[in-house]
């Protein structure tokens, strides 16, 4: 049987992969996807804790409820973020983070 | 969840995650994210969170990633995919990720491990008895029926919790979705009208 630490290890590795993607990639859309990966890794941790913490003899529904809310908010966040990327592309004609340096100069 | 299934879905998830970074083409990255989320939904099923697993597939791989694919198609990002990376940026990124992983494994080693309580017939019937006694579950409800039969009615339990204990957050979430919809329309609207107004 898979124990709690197995799930925590896997979700932590997924979070590290997402973090690496955010730091290494230069395409804003791929960076955004990696943000989603990190969010999902947190979801996996929440569900794992909810399963391993019994509440009245059952898996803790409150943890899964938090995951439900996180997923819904993430969907709204993706819609707004992609609209911002579209607006960005319309004004600057690029979505590479190297070219988006107007605050630097 | 049997250990071999756990490792199978974890491998699918982690390979999908690595592929997101490794592919140069954003479309391939988006499909790798889909693979990663499907593996994660498998893990959710293994954790007896059936409702969350279905939501993960429907919302993330069905809606969110299709939205990503639409945006990639709309922007037509072919140029600049083969641009060389700065070595300093790669080094800094890898150093941060490795530091995070080492810290994380350090935390895990001093964390007390836990086995899952098995959800067999006796446990579930006991849970039903406790729930009925404390008034959380109605004695003739589908939840009590399924628990006494030895099944875990995850969707029923989620719905029950959502509409009894989390009703106000649910309403607020509806407002949030409405605000997000309006905001997206405003953000992606063309700004030509504004410019003509400015000229006047």
XYZ file of C-alpha atoms in Angstrom, chain B:
200
model
C -4.149 1.740 -3.817
C -1.762 -1.092 -4.761
C 1.826 0.098 -4.877
C 2.444 -0.813 -8.519
C -0.599 1.233 -9.643
C 0.612 4.135 -7.501
C 4.025 4.092 -9.155
C 2.495 3.687 -12.629
C 0.300 6.783 -12.275
C 3.083 8.713 -10.529
C 5.438 7.921 -13.409
C 2.844 9.045 -15.972
C 2.387 12.258 -13.984
C 6.080 13.025 -13.477
C 7.096 12.145 -17.052
C 4.293 14.404 -18.275
C 5.602 17.152 -16.010
C 9.175 16.829 -17.267
C 7.941 16.743 -20.860
C 6.209 20.117 -20.345
C 9.611 21.705 -19.792
C 11.535 19.557 -22.277
C 9.409 20.116 -25.401
C 10.239 23.229 -27.407
C 6.840 23.448 -29.126
C 4.082 24.923 -26.869
C 1.468 22.565 -28.367
C 3.519 19.538 -27.274
C 3.869 21.124 -23.838
C 0.087 21.531 -23.574
C -0.458 17.859 -24.477
C 2.198 16.875 -21.907
C 0.239 18.814 -19.276
C -2.850 16.791 -20.267
C -0.875 13.550 -19.751
C 0.297 14.809 -16.368
C -3.247 15.647 -15.257
C -4.602 12.269 -16.392
C -1.958 10.545 -14.261
C -2.902 12.767 -11.358
C -6.587 11.860 -11.760
C -5.515 8.213 -11.450
C -3.810 9.061 -8.165
C -6.990 10.799 -6.978
C -9.006 7.638 -7.692
C -6.438 5.711 -5.648
C -7.041 8.144 -2.785
C -10.825 7.419 -2.892
C -11.510 10.981 -4.119
C -13.634 9.958 -7.108
C -15.427 13.287 -7.444
C -12.187 15.278 -7.484
C -10.729 12.854 -10.055
C -13.668 13.378 -12.409
C -13.536 17.157 -11.886
C -9.801 17.091 -12.596
C -10.399 15.387 -15.956
C -13.437 17.508 -16.893
C -12.182 20.931 -15.818
C -8.427 20.710 -16.242
C -7.883 18.456 -19.237
C -11.269 19.131 -20.801
C -11.680 22.881 -20.412
C -8.471 24.558 -19.254
C -6.023 22.800 -21.560
C -8.336 23.199 -24.561
C -8.394 26.925 -23.751
C -4.576 26.878 -23.721
C -4.526 25.112 -27.098
C -6.935 27.691 -28.539
C -4.719 30.550 -27.348
C -1.580 28.903 -28.775
C -3.401 28.476 -32.093
C -4.616 32.084 -31.987
C -1.182 33.565 -31.344
C 0.618 31.367 -33.936
C 3.911 31.115 -32.023
C 6.384 29.680 -34.450
C 9.191 32.215 -34.386
C 11.710 32.261 -31.568
C 11.283 28.652 -30.480
C 14.953 27.867 -31.076
C 16.335 30.843 -29.183
C 19.393 29.953 -27.048
C 19.043 30.127 -23.289
C 21.379 32.131 -21.085
C 23.566 29.648 -19.129
C 23.406 31.799 -15.984
C 19.592 31.607 -15.999
C 19.672 27.818 -16.420
C 22.178 27.442 -13.577
C 20.172 29.678 -11.251
C 16.941 27.834 -12.047
C 18.472 24.395 -11.519
C 20.142 25.516 -8.275
C 16.810 26.777 -6.892
C 14.991 23.577 -7.880
C 17.696 21.342 -6.369
C 17.726 23.412 -3.161
C 13.946 23.073 -2.931
C 14.083 19.306 -3.516
C 16.789 18.773 -0.873
C 14.859 20.804 1.697
C 11.682 18.961 0.839
C 13.259 15.506 1.190
C 14.754 16.657 4.487
C 11.292 17.567 5.749
C 9.873 14.235 4.568
C 12.517 12.172 6.369
C 11.646 13.664 9.773
C 7.899 13.533 9.087
C 6.116 10.574 10.698
C 4.755 8.299 8.003
C 1.146 7.168 8.035
C -0.738 4.191 6.605
C -4.177 4.682 5.103
C -7.047 3.293 7.154
C -8.649 0.612 4.958
C -12.218 1.434 3.886
C -13.773 -1.997 4.307
C -17.369 -2.902 5.127
C -16.891 -2.773 8.912
C -15.234 0.684 8.900
C -17.855 2.159 6.599
C -20.795 0.705 8.550
C -19.195 2.010 11.747
C -18.828 5.455 10.138
C -22.500 5.351 9.127
C -23.516 4.487 12.709
C -21.407 7.364 14.098
C -22.790 9.778 11.499
C -26.424 8.829 12.163
C -25.881 9.063 15.918
C -24.366 12.555 15.670
C -27.092 13.693 13.261
C -24.752 14.352 10.337
C -26.288 11.643 8.136
C -30.026 10.996 7.828
C -30.800 7.322 8.688
C -32.747 6.635 5.464
C -30.493 8.613 3.114
C -28.566 7.190 0.148
C -25.330 7.936 2.003
C -26.294 5.741 4.957
C -27.560 3.023 2.586
C -24.338 2.926 0.562
C -22.147 3.043 3.669
C -24.011 0.097 5.183
C -23.554 -1.827 1.929
C -19.789 -1.211 2.165
C -19.461 1.353 -0.641
C -18.010 4.853 -0.253
C -20.590 7.327 -1.698
C -17.973 10.005 -2.422
C -20.111 12.167 -4.721
C -23.086 12.091 -2.341
C -20.848 13.004 0.584
C -19.256 15.849 -1.381
C -22.659 17.203 -2.397
C -23.935 16.918 1.160
C -20.912 18.769 2.563
C -20.996 21.380 -0.201
C -24.634 22.331 0.222
C -24.835 22.128 4.014
C -21.506 23.445 5.312
C -20.124 25.362 2.323
C -23.196 27.089 0.922
C -21.984 30.678 1.261
C -18.538 29.954 -0.282
C -20.346 28.278 -3.180
C -22.417 31.421 -3.810
C -19.297 33.593 -3.591
C -17.602 31.251 -6.070
C -20.480 31.814 -8.496
C -19.987 35.571 -8.207
C -16.237 35.092 -8.764
C -16.862 33.125 -11.960
C -19.230 35.842 -13.189
C -16.655 38.549 -12.435
C -13.953 36.523 -14.211
C -16.176 36.101 -17.284
C -16.917 39.825 -17.472
C -13.251 40.638 -16.853
C -12.085 38.357 -19.642
C -14.516 39.945 -22.095
C -13.340 43.443 -21.109
C -9.664 42.463 -21.300
C -9.853 40.779 -24.683
C -12.033 43.452 -26.273
C -10.263 45.513 -28.915
C -9.261 48.958 -27.640
C -9.834 50.913 -30.870
C -12.881 52.778 -29.547
C -10.810 54.130 -26.684
C -8.150 55.439 -29.057
C -10.670 57.329 -31.199
C -12.132 58.820 -28.033
C -8.670 59.958 -26.996
C -8.097 61.665 -30.346
C -11.254 63.694 -29.940
